[in-house]
Coordinates of C-alpha atoms in Angstrom, one line a residue:
M1356 CA -25.8 35.8 -9.2
P1357 CA -24.2 35.8 -12.7
T1358 CA -25.5 33.2 -15.2
L1359 CA -24.0 31.7 -18.3
T1360 CA -25.9 33.0 -21.3
D1361 CA -25.5 32.8 -25.0
L1362 CA -23.2 29.8 -24.7
H1363 CA -24.4 28.4 -28.1
A1364 CA -23.0 29.3 -31.4
V1365 CA -25.2 31.8 -33.3
N1366 CA -26.4 29.6 -36.1
R1367 CA -26.3 26.3 -34.4
P1368 CA -29.4 24.3 -33.5
L1369 CA -29.9 24.0 -29.8
S1370 CA -30.1 20.6 -28.1
S1371 CA -31.9 20.2 -24.8
P1372 CA -28.8 20.6 -22.6
E1373 CA -27.8 23.8 -24.4
R1374 CA -31.2 25.4 -23.7
L1375 CA -30.8 24.5 -20.1
V1376 CA -27.5 26.3 -20.0
D1377 CA -29.0 29.3 -21.6
Q1378 CA -31.9 29.5 -19.2
T1379 CA -30.7 28.3 -15.8
A1380 CA -28.2 29.9 -13.4
L1381 CA -25.0 28.0 -12.6
H1382 CA -24.2 27.4 -9.0
A1383 CA -21.0 26.8 -7.0
V1384 CA -20.1 24.2 -4.4
F1385 CA -17.2 24.5 -2.0
Q1386 CA -14.6 22.0 -0.8
P1387 CA -12.3 23.0 2.0
V1388 CA -8.5 22.9 1.9
I1389 CA -7.1 22.0 5.4
D1390 CA -4.0 23.4 7.1
L1391 CA -2.5 20.3 8.6
A1392 CA -0.2 22.0 11.0
R1393 CA -2.8 24.3 12.5
G1394 CA -5.7 22.0 12.2
K1395 CA -7.9 24.7 10.6
V1396 CA -9.6 25.4 7.3
Y1397 CA -7.1 27.3 5.1
G1398 CA -9.4 28.0 2.2
H1399 CA -12.1 26.6 -0.1
E1400 CA -12.0 25.5 -3.7
S1401 CA -15.0 26.8 -5.8
L1402 CA -16.3 24.1 -8.1
I1403 CA -18.9 24.9 -10.7
R1404 CA -22.1 22.9 -11.3
G1405 CA -24.6 23.0 -14.1
P1406 CA -28.4 23.0 -13.9
R1407 CA -29.5 20.3 -11.5
D1408 CA -31.0 17.0 -12.8
T1409 CA -29.6 17.6 -16.3
D1410 CA -26.9 16.1 -18.5
I1411 CA -24.6 19.0 -17.7
Q1412 CA -25.0 19.0 -14.0
F1413 CA -21.4 17.8 -13.6
P1414 CA -18.4 19.8 -14.7
D1415 CA -17.0 17.3 -17.2
A1416 CA -20.2 17.5 -19.3
L1417 CA -20.6 21.2 -18.7
F1418 CA -17.1 22.0 -20.0
A1419 CA -17.4 19.5 -22.8
L1420 CA -20.5 21.5 -24.0
A1421 CA -18.6 24.7 -23.7
Q1422 CA -15.7 23.2 -25.6
R1423 CA -17.9 22.2 -28.5
Q1424 CA -19.3 25.7 -28.7
G1425 CA -16.0 27.5 -28.3
R1426 CA -17.0 29.2 -25.0
V1427 CA -14.6 27.6 -22.4
V1428 CA -13.0 30.9 -21.6
E1429 CA -16.4 32.5 -21.0
L1430 CA -17.5 29.6 -18.8
E1431 CA -14.3 29.8 -16.7
R1432 CA -14.8 33.5 -16.1
V1433 CA -18.5 33.1 -15.2
A1434 CA -17.7 30.1 -13.0
A1435 CA -15.2 32.2 -11.1
R1436 CA -17.7 35.1 -10.6
V1437 CA -20.4 32.6 -9.5
G1438 CA -18.1 31.1 -6.9
A1439 CA -16.8 34.5 -5.7
A1440 CA -20.3 35.9 -5.3
S1441 CA -21.6 32.9 -3.5
Y1442 CA -18.6 32.7 -1.2
A1443 CA -18.9 36.4 -0.2
A1444 CA -22.7 36.0 0.3
Q1445 CA -21.9 33.2 2.8
R1446 CA -19.3 35.3 4.6
G1447 CA -16.5 33.0 3.5
C1448 CA -13.4 34.4 5.3
A1449 CA -10.7 32.1 4.2
K1450 CA -8.8 31.8 0.9
L1451 CA -10.9 31.2 -2.2
F1452 CA -9.4 28.8 -4.8
V1453 CA -10.8 29.4 -8.3
N1454 CA -9.8 27.4 -11.5
F1455 CA -8.5 29.1 -14.6
G1456 CA -6.8 27.8 -17.7
A1457 CA -3.9 29.8 -19.1
T1458 CA -6.0 30.9 -22.1
A1459 CA -8.7 32.3 -19.9
L1460 CA -6.2 34.2 -17.8
L1461 CA -4.7 35.8 -20.8
A1462 CA -8.1 36.8 -22.0
L1463 CA -8.8 38.3 -18.6
A1464 CA -5.7 40.4 -19.0
R1465 CA -6.7 41.6 -22.4
Q1466 CA -10.0 42.9 -21.1
N1467 CA -8.3 44.9 -18.4
P1468 CA -4.5 45.1 -19.0
V1469 CA -3.8 47.2 -15.9
R1470 CA -6.0 45.4 -13.2
P1471 CA -7.1 42.1 -14.6
L1472 CA -9.0 41.1 -11.5
A1473 CA -11.0 44.3 -11.2
S1474 CA -13.6 43.2 -13.8
L1475 CA -13.6 39.6 -12.6
L1476 CA -14.4 40.5 -9.0
A1477 CA -16.5 43.5 -9.5
D1478 CA -19.7 43.4 -7.4
T1479 CA -18.8 39.9 -6.0
G1480 CA -17.8 41.1 -2.6
I1481 CA -14.4 39.3 -2.8
D1482 CA -11.1 41.1 -2.5
A1483 CA -8.2 40.0 -4.7
S1484 CA -6.1 39.3 -1.6
Q1485 CA -8.5 36.5 -0.8
L1486 CA -8.1 34.8 -4.1
V1487 CA -5.9 31.8 -5.1
I1488 CA -5.8 31.4 -8.9
E1489 CA -5.5 27.6 -9.6
L1490 CA -3.9 27.2 -13.0
T1491 CA -5.5 24.0 -14.4
E1492 CA -3.4 21.3 -16.0
D1493 CA -5.7 20.7 -19.0
D1494 CA -4.9 24.0 -20.8
P1495 CA -1.1 24.6 -21.4
G1496 CA -1.8 28.0 -23.0
P1497 CA 0.8 29.8 -25.1
G1498 CA 4.4 30.4 -24.1
S1499 CA 5.3 31.0 -20.5
D1500 CA 6.6 34.6 -21.1
D1501 CA 3.1 36.0 -21.7
L1502 CA 1.6 33.9 -19.0
G1503 CA 4.3 34.9 -16.5
R1504 CA 3.6 38.5 -17.2
V1505 CA -0.1 38.1 -16.5
L1506 CA 0.5 36.1 -13.3
R1507 CA 2.9 38.9 -12.0
Q1508 CA 0.0 41.3 -12.6
L1509 CA -2.4 39.1 -10.6
R1510 CA 0.1 38.8 -7.8
E1511 CA 0.6 42.6 -7.7
Q1512 CA -3.1 42.9 -7.1
G1513 CA -2.8 40.5 -4.1
A1514 CA -3.8 37.2 -5.5
M1515 CA -1.8 34.0 -5.0
L1516 CA -1.0 31.4 -7.7
A1517 CA -1.5 27.6 -7.4
L1518 CA -0.6 24.9 -9.9
D1519 CA -3.4 22.3 -10.0
D1520 CA -3.0 18.5 -10.4
F1521 CA 0.8 18.5 -10.5
G1522 CA 2.0 15.2 -11.9
N1523 CA -0.8 14.9 -14.4
G1524 CA -1.4 16.4 -17.9
Y1525 CA 0.7 19.4 -18.7
S1526 CA 2.0 20.1 -15.2
S1527 CA 5.8 19.8 -15.1
L1528 CA 8.8 20.7 -13.1
R1529 CA 9.8 23.2 -15.7
R1530 CA 6.4 25.0 -15.4
W1531 CA 6.8 24.9 -11.6
A1532 CA 10.3 26.5 -11.9
E1533 CA 9.2 29.1 -14.5
L1534 CA 6.0 30.3 -12.8
Q1535 CA 7.2 30.1 -9.2
P1536 CA 3.7 29.3 -7.8
D1537 CA 2.9 29.9 -4.1
I1538 CA 1.1 26.6 -3.9
V1539 CA 1.2 23.3 -5.8
K1540 CA -1.6 20.8 -5.6
I1541 CA -0.3 17.3 -6.1
D1542 CA -2.5 15.1 -8.2
R1543 CA -4.7 12.6 -6.3
Y1544 CA -2.9 9.6 -7.8
F1545 CA 0.0 10.1 -5.4
A1546 CA -2.2 10.3 -2.3
R1547 CA -4.3 7.3 -3.1
D1548 CA -3.2 4.4 -0.8
V1549 CA 0.1 6.3 -0.3
H1550 CA 0.4 4.6 3.1
L1551 CA 0.7 1.2 1.3
D1552 CA 3.1 2.3 -1.6
A1553 CA 6.8 2.9 -0.9
R1554 CA 7.3 4.3 -4.3
K1555 CA 4.6 6.9 -3.9
M1556 CA 6.1 7.8 -0.5
Q1557 CA 9.5 8.3 -2.1
A1558 CA 8.0 10.5 -4.9
L1559 CA 6.2 12.7 -2.4
R1560 CA 9.3 13.1 -0.3
A1561 CA 11.1 14.3 -3.5
L1562 CA 8.4 16.8 -4.2
L1563 CA 8.6 18.1 -0.7
D1564 CA 12.3 18.7 -1.2
I1565 CA 11.6 20.6 -4.4
A1566 CA 8.9 22.6 -2.7
E1567 CA 11.3 23.6 0.0
A1568 CA 13.9 24.7 -2.5
Y1569 CA 11.3 27.0 -4.3
G1570 CA 9.5 28.2 -1.2
T1571 CA 6.3 26.5 -2.3
R1572 CA 3.6 25.0 -0.1
L1573 CA 2.0 21.7 -1.2
V1574 CA -1.6 20.5 -1.1
A1575 CA -2.2 16.7 -1.1
E1576 CA -5.4 16.2 -3.2
G1577 CA -7.8 13.3 -3.1
I1578 CA -7.4 12.4 0.6
E1579 CA -10.2 9.8 1.1
T1580 CA -9.1 7.8 4.2
A1581 CA -7.7 8.4 7.7
D1582 CA -4.6 6.5 6.7
E1583 CA -3.9 8.7 3.7
L1584 CA -4.4 11.8 5.8
G1585 CA -2.0 10.5 8.5
A1586 CA 0.6 9.6 5.9
V1587 CA 0.7 13.0 4.2
R1588 CA 0.7 14.8 7.5
D1589 CA 3.7 12.7 8.7
L1590 CA 5.5 13.4 5.4
G1591 CA 5.2 17.2 6.1
F1592 CA 2.6 18.3 3.7
H1593 CA 1.2 21.8 4.4
Y1594 CA -2.3 21.3 3.2
A1595 CA -4.8 18.5 2.2
Q1596 CA -8.0 18.3 0.4
G1597 CA -10.4 15.4 -0.3
Y1598 CA -13.6 13.6 0.5
F1599 CA -12.4 12.4 3.9
L1600 CA -11.9 16.0 5.0
D1601 CA -15.2 17.1 3.5
R1602 CA -17.2 16.7 0.3
P1603 CA -18.0 19.7 -2.0
A1604 CA -21.2 21.3 -0.7
L1605 CA -23.3 24.4 -1.4
G1606 CA -22.7 25.7 2.1
V1607 CA -19.3 27.0 3.2
N1608 CA -18.0 25.0 6.1
H1609 CA -15.2 26.5 8.3
H1610 CA -15.1 23.6 10.8
L1611 CA -13.2 20.3 10.6
N1612 CA -15.2 17.1 10.9
Q1613 CA -14.6 14.8 13.9
A1614 CA -12.8 12.1 11.9
T1615 CA -10.3 14.7 10.6
L1616 CA -9.7 16.2 14.1
E1617 CA -9.0 12.7 15.5
V1618 CA -6.3 12.1 12.9
L1619 CA -4.7 15.5 13.4
E1620 CA -4.8 15.5 17.2
H1621 CA -3.2 12.1 17.5
R1622 CA 0.4 12.6 16.5
Q1623 CA 1.3 8.9 16.1
V1624 CA 3.4 7.9 13.1
A1625 CA 1.2 6.1 10.5
V1626 CA 1.8 2.4 10.1
Y1627 CA 2.6 2.0 6.4
P1628 CA 3.7 -1.6 5.5
P1629 CA 0.7 -3.8 4.7
S1630 CA 0.1 -6.8 6.9
G1631 CA -1.2 -9.9 5.0
P1632 CA -4.4 -11.8 5.2
V1633 CA -3.9 -12.7 8.9
A1634 CA -3.8 -9.0 9.7
H1635 CA -6.6 -7.9 7.3
N1636 CA -4.7 -6.5 4.4
N1637 CA -5.3 -2.8 3.8
H1638 CA -5.0 -2.6 0.0
H1639 CA -8.3 -1.1 -0.9
V1640 CA -10.3 -1.5 -4.1
D1641 CA -10.4 2.3 -4.4
A1642 CA -6.9 2.1 -5.7
L1643 CA -8.4 0.6 -8.9
R1644 CA -10.9 3.4 -9.5
V1645 CA -11.2 5.0 -12.9
D1646 CA -12.6 8.5 -12.6
A1647 CA -15.3 8.2 -15.3
P1648 CA -18.1 10.7 -15.6
P1649 CA -21.6 9.2 -15.0
V1650 CA -24.8 10.0 -16.9
L1651 CA -28.4 10.5 -15.9
P1652 CA -31.2 8.3 -17.2
N1653 CA -32.5 11.0 -19.4
T1654 CA -29.1 11.4 -21.2
T1655 CA -29.5 10.8 -24.9
N1656 CA -27.8 8.0 -26.7
D1657 CA -26.1 10.6 -28.9
A1658 CA -24.6 12.1 -25.8
V1659 CA -23.3 8.7 -24.6
V1660 CA -21.7 8.1 -28.0
A1661 CA -20.0 11.5 -27.7
L1662 CA -18.7 10.6 -24.3
F1663 CA -17.2 7.3 -25.6
H1664 CA -15.6 9.2 -28.5
Q1665 CA -14.1 11.8 -26.1
T1666 CA -12.6 9.1 -23.8
P1667 CA -11.5 6.1 -25.9
A1668 CA -10.2 4.2 -22.9
L1669 CA -13.6 4.2 -21.2
H1670 CA -14.9 0.6 -21.1
A1671 CA -18.4 1.5 -19.8
V1672 CA -20.6 4.4 -18.5
C1673 CA -22.5 4.3 -15.3
V1674 CA -26.1 5.6 -15.2
V1675 CA -26.9 7.2 -11.9
D1676 CA -29.9 8.9 -10.3
T1677 CA -29.9 12.5 -9.1
A1678 CA -28.5 11.3 -5.7
S1679 CA -25.5 9.7 -7.6
R1680 CA -26.7 6.2 -6.8
P1681 CA -25.9 3.7 -9.6
L1682 CA -28.8 2.4 -11.7
G1683 CA -27.0 0.4 -14.3
L1684 CA -24.0 0.2 -16.7
I1685 CA -23.7 0.8 -20.4
N1686 CA -21.1 -1.5 -21.8
R1687 CA -19.1 0.3 -24.5
R1688 CA -18.6 -2.6 -26.9
D1689 CA -22.3 -3.7 -26.8
F1690 CA -23.6 -0.2 -27.0
M1691 CA -21.4 0.9 -30.0
D1692 CA -22.2 -2.4 -31.8
R1693 CA -25.9 -1.5 -31.6
Y1694 CA -25.3 2.1 -32.5
T1695 CA -23.6 1.2 -35.8
Q1696 CA -26.5 -0.9 -37.0
P1697 CA -28.6 0.7 -39.8
Y1698 CA -31.0 3.4 -38.7
H1699 CA -30.1 3.0 -35.0
K1700 CA -28.8 6.5 -34.7
E1701 CA -31.9 8.0 -36.5
L1702 CA -34.3 6.0 -34.4
Y1703 CA -32.7 6.1 -31.0
G1704 CA -30.1 8.9 -31.0
R1705 CA -32.2 11.5 -29.2
R1706 CA -33.9 9.0 -26.9
S1707 CA -33.0 8.1 -23.4
C1708 CA -30.0 5.8 -22.8
E1709 CA -31.8 4.0 -19.9
P1710 CA -33.2 1.1 -22.0
F1711 CA -29.7 0.3 -23.2
M1712 CA -28.1 0.0 -19.7
R1713 CA -27.6 -3.3 -17.9
A1714 CA -29.5 -3.0 -14.6
D1715 CA -28.1 -4.4 -11.3
P1716 CA -24.4 -3.8 -11.9
I1717 CA -21.8 -5.2 -9.6
L1718 CA -21.3 -2.6 -6.8
V1719 CA -18.2 -2.5 -4.7
E1720 CA -17.6 -0.3 -1.7
R1721 CA -14.4 1.7 -2.0
A1722 CA -13.2 0.5 1.5
Q1723 CA -13.3 -3.2 0.5
T1724 CA -9.8 -4.8 0.5
L1725 CA -8.3 -6.6 -2.5
D1726 CA -8.4 -9.8 -0.3
E1727 CA -12.1 -9.4 -0.1
M1728 CA -12.4 -8.9 -3.8
T1729 CA -10.8 -12.3 -4.4
A1730 CA -14.2 -13.7 -3.7
L1731 CA -15.5 -11.9 -6.8
L1732 CA -12.8 -13.5 -8.9
L1733 CA -13.9 -17.0 -7.7
S1734 CA -17.6 -16.4 -7.9
G1735 CA -20.0 -17.6 -10.6
D1736 CA -20.9 -14.0 -11.5
Q1737 CA -18.3 -13.2 -14.2
R1738 CA -19.8 -9.9 -15.5
Y1739 CA -16.8 -8.1 -14.1
L1740 CA -14.7 -9.5 -17.0
T1741 CA -16.8 -7.6 -19.6
D1742 CA -18.6 -4.8 -17.7
G1743 CA -16.2 -4.3 -14.9
F1744 CA -17.7 -3.0 -11.6
V1745 CA -18.9 0.2 -10.0
I1746 CA -17.0 1.6 -7.1
V1747 CA -19.2 3.4 -4.6
D1748 CA -18.9 5.2 -1.3
D1749 CA -21.8 4.4 1.0
G1750 CA -23.8 3.6 -2.1
R1751 CA -22.9 6.8 -4.0
Y1752 CA -21.1 6.6 -7.3
L1753 CA -17.3 7.3 -7.3
G1754 CA -16.0 5.6 -10.4
L1755 CA -15.5 2.4 -12.3
G1756 CA -13.1 -0.6 -12.2
T1757 CA -12.2 -3.2 -14.7
G1758 CA -11.8 -7.0 -14.4
E1759 CA -8.3 -6.7 -15.9
Q1760 CA -7.2 -4.2 -13.2
L1761 CA -8.6 -6.4 -10.5
V1762 CA -6.8 -9.5 -11.6
R1763 CA -3.6 -7.6 -12.0
A1764 CA -3.9 -5.9 -8.6
V1765 CA -4.6 -9.0 -6.6
T1766 CA -1.7 -10.7 -8.3
E1767 CA 0.7 -7.8 -7.5
V1768 CA -0.4 -7.7 -3.9
R1769 CA 0.3 -11.4 -3.5
I1770 CA 3.7 -11.0 -5.1
E1771 CA 4.6 -8.0 -3.0
A1772 CA 3.5 -9.7 0.2
A1773 CA 5.7 -12.7 -0.7
R1774 CA 8.7 -10.4 -1.1
H1775 CA 8.5 -8.7 2.3
A1776 CA 6.2 -10.9 4.4
N1777 CA 6.7 -14.0 6.4
P1778 CA 5.2 -16.9 4.3
L1779 CA 3.4 -18.5 7.3
T1780 CA 1.7 -15.5 8.9
F1781 CA 2.0 -12.9 6.0
L1782 CA 3.1 -10.4 8.6
P1783 CA 5.9 -7.9 7.6
G1784 CA 9.4 -9.3 7.8
N1785 CA 12.8 -7.8 8.6
I1786 CA 12.9 -5.2 5.8
P1787 CA 9.5 -3.5 6.6
I1788 CA 10.2 -3.8 10.4
S1789 CA 13.5 -1.9 10.0
A1790 CA 11.8 0.7 7.7
H1791 CA 9.1 1.4 10.3
I1792 CA 11.6 1.7 13.1
Q1793 CA 13.5 4.2 11.1
R1794 CA 10.4 6.3 10.5
L1795 CA 9.6 6.3 14.2
L1796 CA 13.1 7.4 15.0
D1797 CA 13.0 10.1 12.3
H1798 CA 9.8 11.6 13.8
G1799 CA 11.3 11.9 17.2
K1800 CA 8.3 10.4 19.0
P1801 CA 8.5 8.0 22.0
F1802 CA 7.5 4.4 21.3
T1803 CA 7.8 1.0 22.8
A1804 CA 9.7 -1.9 21.0
C1805 CA 8.6 -5.3 22.1
Y1806 CA 10.2 -8.6 21.3
G1807 CA 7.9 -11.6 21.7
D1808 CA 9.1 -15.2 22.0
L1809 CA 7.6 -18.5 23.0
N1810 CA 8.7 -20.6 26.0
H1811 CA 9.0 -24.3 25.5
F1812 CA 7.9 -24.2 21.8
K1813 CA 10.5 -26.6 20.5
P1814 CA 9.3 -29.6 22.7
F1815 CA 5.7 -28.9 21.6
N1816 CA 6.7 -28.8 18.0
D1817 CA 8.8 -32.0 18.3
E1818 CA 5.9 -33.8 20.1
Y1819 CA 3.0 -32.7 17.9
G1820 CA 4.6 -32.1 14.6
Y1821 CA 5.2 -29.1 12.3
W1822 CA 1.5 -28.8 11.4
R1823 CA 0.5 -28.2 15.0
G1824 CA 3.5 -26.0 15.5
D1825 CA 2.5 -23.8 12.5
Q1826 CA -1.0 -23.6 14.0
M1827 CA 0.5 -22.2 17.2
I1828 CA 2.6 -19.7 15.3
R1829 CA -0.5 -18.5 13.4
L1830 CA -2.4 -18.3 16.7
L1831 CA 0.3 -16.1 18.2
A1832 CA 0.1 -13.8 15.1
E1833 CA -3.7 -13.6 15.4
V1834 CA -3.5 -12.7 19.2
L1835 CA -0.8 -10.0 18.7
I1836 CA -2.8 -8.3 15.9
S1837 CA -6.1 -8.5 17.8
Q1838 CA -4.7 -6.6 20.7
C1839 CA -3.0 -3.8 18.7
N1840 CA -4.3 -0.6 17.3
A1841 CA -4.0 -1.0 13.5
R1842 CA -3.4 2.7 13.0
R1843 CA -0.8 3.1 15.7
D1844 CA 0.9 -0.2 16.3
F1845 CA 3.0 -2.4 14.1
V1846 CA 3.3 -6.2 14.3
G1847 CA 6.2 -7.9 12.4
H1848 CA 7.3 -11.6 12.2
V1849 CA 11.1 -12.0 12.3
G1850 CA 10.9 -15.7 11.8
G1851 CA 10.1 -18.9 13.8
D1852 CA 8.4 -18.0 17.0
D1853 CA 10.0 -14.5 17.2
F1854 CA 7.8 -11.5 16.7
V1855 CA 8.3 -7.7 17.0
I1856 CA 5.6 -5.3 18.1
L1857 CA 6.2 -1.5 17.8
F1858 CA 3.7 0.3 20.0
Q1859 CA 2.6 3.9 19.8
S1860 CA -0.5 3.2 21.9
E1861 CA -0.1 4.8 25.3
D1862 CA -1.8 1.8 26.9
W1863 CA 0.7 -0.6 25.4
Q1864 CA 1.4 -2.4 28.7
E1865 CA -2.2 -3.3 29.2
R1866 CA -2.3 -4.6 25.6
V1867 CA 0.7 -6.8 26.2
E1868 CA -0.8 -8.2 29.4
R1869 CA -4.0 -9.1 27.4
M1870 CA -1.8 -10.7 24.8
L1871 CA -0.1 -12.9 27.4
E1872 CA -3.4 -13.9 29.0
E1873 CA -5.2 -14.7 25.7
F1874 CA -2.3 -16.5 24.1
N1875 CA -1.5 -18.7 27.1
T1876 CA -5.1 -19.7 27.5
R1877 CA -5.7 -20.5 23.8
A1878 CA -2.3 -22.2 23.3
A1879 CA -3.0 -24.7 26.1
L1880 CA -6.0 -25.9 23.9
L1881 CA -3.5 -27.1 21.3
Y1882 CA -2.2 -29.8 23.7
D1883 CA -4.1 -33.0 24.4
E1884 CA -6.1 -33.5 27.5
T1885 CA -3.4 -35.5 29.3
A1886 CA -0.8 -32.8 28.7
R1887 CA -3.2 -30.1 30.0
A1888 CA -4.0 -32.2 33.1
F1889 CA -0.3 -32.6 33.9
G1890 CA 0.5 -29.0 32.9
G1891 CA 3.1 -30.0 30.3
I1892 CA 4.7 -32.8 28.4
E1893 CA 7.8 -35.1 28.7
A1894 CA 10.2 -34.7 25.8
E1895 CA 13.9 -34.8 25.0
D1896 CA 15.9 -31.8 26.0
R1897 CA 18.8 -30.4 23.9
Q1898 CA 21.2 -32.9 25.4
G1899 CA 18.9 -35.8 24.5
Y1900 CA 17.7 -36.5 28.0
L1901 CA 14.0 -37.0 28.8
A1902 CA 12.7 -33.9 30.7
F1903 CA 9.4 -32.3 31.7
F1904 CA 8.4 -29.1 29.8
P1905 CA 5.6 -26.9 30.9
L1906 CA 2.9 -25.7 28.5
T1907 CA 4.0 -23.2 25.9
T1908 CA 3.6 -19.6 27.0
L1909 CA 4.4 -16.2 25.6
A1910 CA 7.3 -14.0 26.9
V1911 CA 7.7 -10.4 25.9
G1912 CA 10.7 -8.1 26.4
A1913 CA 9.9 -4.4 26.1
V1914 CA 12.1 -1.3 25.7
R1915 CA 10.8 2.2 26.0
I1916 CA 12.4 4.2 23.2
Q1917 CA 12.8 7.9 24.0
P1918 CA 13.6 10.6 21.4
G1919 CA 17.3 10.7 20.7
S1920 CA 18.2 7.6 22.7
Y1921 CA 18.8 5.5 19.5
Q1922 CA 19.9 6.5 16.1
R1923 CA 19.5 3.4 13.9
P1924 CA 17.0 0.6 13.6
E1925 CA 19.6 -2.1 14.4
E1926 CA 20.2 -0.4 17.7
V1927 CA 16.6 -0.6 18.6
A1928 CA 16.4 -4.2 17.4
S1929 CA 19.4 -5.1 19.6
A1930 CA 17.9 -3.5 22.6
A1931 CA 14.7 -5.4 22.1
A1932 CA 16.5 -8.7 21.7
L1933 CA 18.4 -8.1 25.0
A1934 CA 15.0 -7.4 26.7
K1935 CA 13.8 -10.7 25.2
H1936 CA 16.8 -12.6 26.7
A1937 CA 16.1 -10.9 30.1
V1938 CA 12.5 -12.0 30.2
K1939 CA 13.4 -15.6 29.3
Q1940 CA 16.0 -15.7 32.0
R1941 CA 13.7 -14.4 34.6
G1942 CA 10.8 -16.7 33.8
V1943 CA 8.3 -13.8 33.8
G1944 CA 5.7 -12.9 31.2
L1945 CA 6.8 -9.3 30.6
Y1946 CA 10.1 -7.5 31.2
I1947 CA 10.4 -3.8 30.7
E1948 CA 13.6 -1.8 30.1
E1949 CA 12.4 1.8 30.7
S1950 CA 15.4 3.4 29.0
A1951 CA 19.1 2.9 28.4
N1952 CA 19.9 4.5 31.8
A1953 CA 16.9 3.4 33.9
G1954 CA 16.4 0.3 35.9
P1955 CA 14.3 -2.7 34.7
A1956 CA 10.8 -3.7 35.7
A1957 CA 9.2 -7.1 35.5
A1958 CA 5.6 -8.2 35.4

């Protein structure tokens, strides 16, 4: 397998990391790119790694070293050959994505003006038709005319072109239009929590429209949850890539994991609008993640200083072990204050950074919600204000977060919830309810629209007061949510004691029946013993006469929505409201309107 040699400048003293690069073979890891429509692996991206257990094990540090020594072009070429040889040796049969900057591609063409890929792929076992050249965003290169000519040559040899990290760095619509790539990989920023962010949804829809106009296929990068995968699939993305689908690994994997298969095989429309605290808000702390390179304990203090200089916005650096588990944090301000003291560089510059880290950093799992993070804001441990916190996935390092980000995010979530959610239950209100109905109609999938209402709630509220009445409304919200599938079913609060449930679950009727049973049982406990013994209370009716009212119970009117039967959300809402009136008139727990032309059923 090719190795990277002579990376150092000729007359430059070698540091320990540079010697390791000279003497140790690089290796590639592979992360799959998934075809969402076919449910298969479309290809694998080759990602280079430096010598294990060294400062340059990870690509950021490896390329930073190459940059300092003016050998980035050489490193990119060797990285591609390492990946190609390893992929062929493992009988990789899908597309192979390899990363190149524009400068490296032009250098490749100068070496072999007629067949640029011939020397690159020589003796690797990979054919040019298997290759997808990913044009990286961090190297704009020279003018597009020269680059366009080289890319045409590469395509004539059978390779495909992809733009990497679109939406970040130098990637632009103009570059997309000029280079006409086969594939565009959308930066991970847009996929992160996309199911919770209407603006990101709109941006991705716009990019899909552009892709259709140019005949380009899109890859959603950075997919890290089932909800994100379901969202980009529903939007119409062709491909996806990310940790949820599979992590980079030495071995080439041609099979989808079970979690991915479950999302792709179940064609329900993803539930986007966030529910509030009562429904376990789905805003995750991973949305705050700063992608900051970690360091190993044997990293020198000089190397840490260089890292801080390269990334001025970095507030801290995480020290990890060889398994990527955090050991401590190096606070930028404290570290740099020490480093500027007299003789500190001379005494400690080449020593390990480990003594200067703060052990026992605040670790936060990426799946934690922002509601759960509120406890950190209120705790006595205020280190997050200066050091921030470390975001991990099952204990393994992912990135950093800052206290400022956390405070801002929690505040924004609360404000956004107040705009579109019912203030009593924090469930989505009329605007998100209508938006979700529209998405269900657009996707042409059958679903069930249910309208829930309480029988005899007004007499209860008059008798026991608004506080007990609010308690019953919150109880109803809790019961509805507990019986729904959070990934398939949507619960909204219209107002008062009116709720809407939009079911994609096939067992929706059984779920409604459980709602009826659980709510009716628990609601009775909100009455006093005398009322429960008599089965109700005496109170004034709407005409002011004393009357007997049974205990409050739940009534649900349901409409089965078939594809094409309704065109607008308000039509669905009206049909559900009519079903609610029907169930109230009949005095039953559940009334089902099968379709606009079918007869009703009651339960």
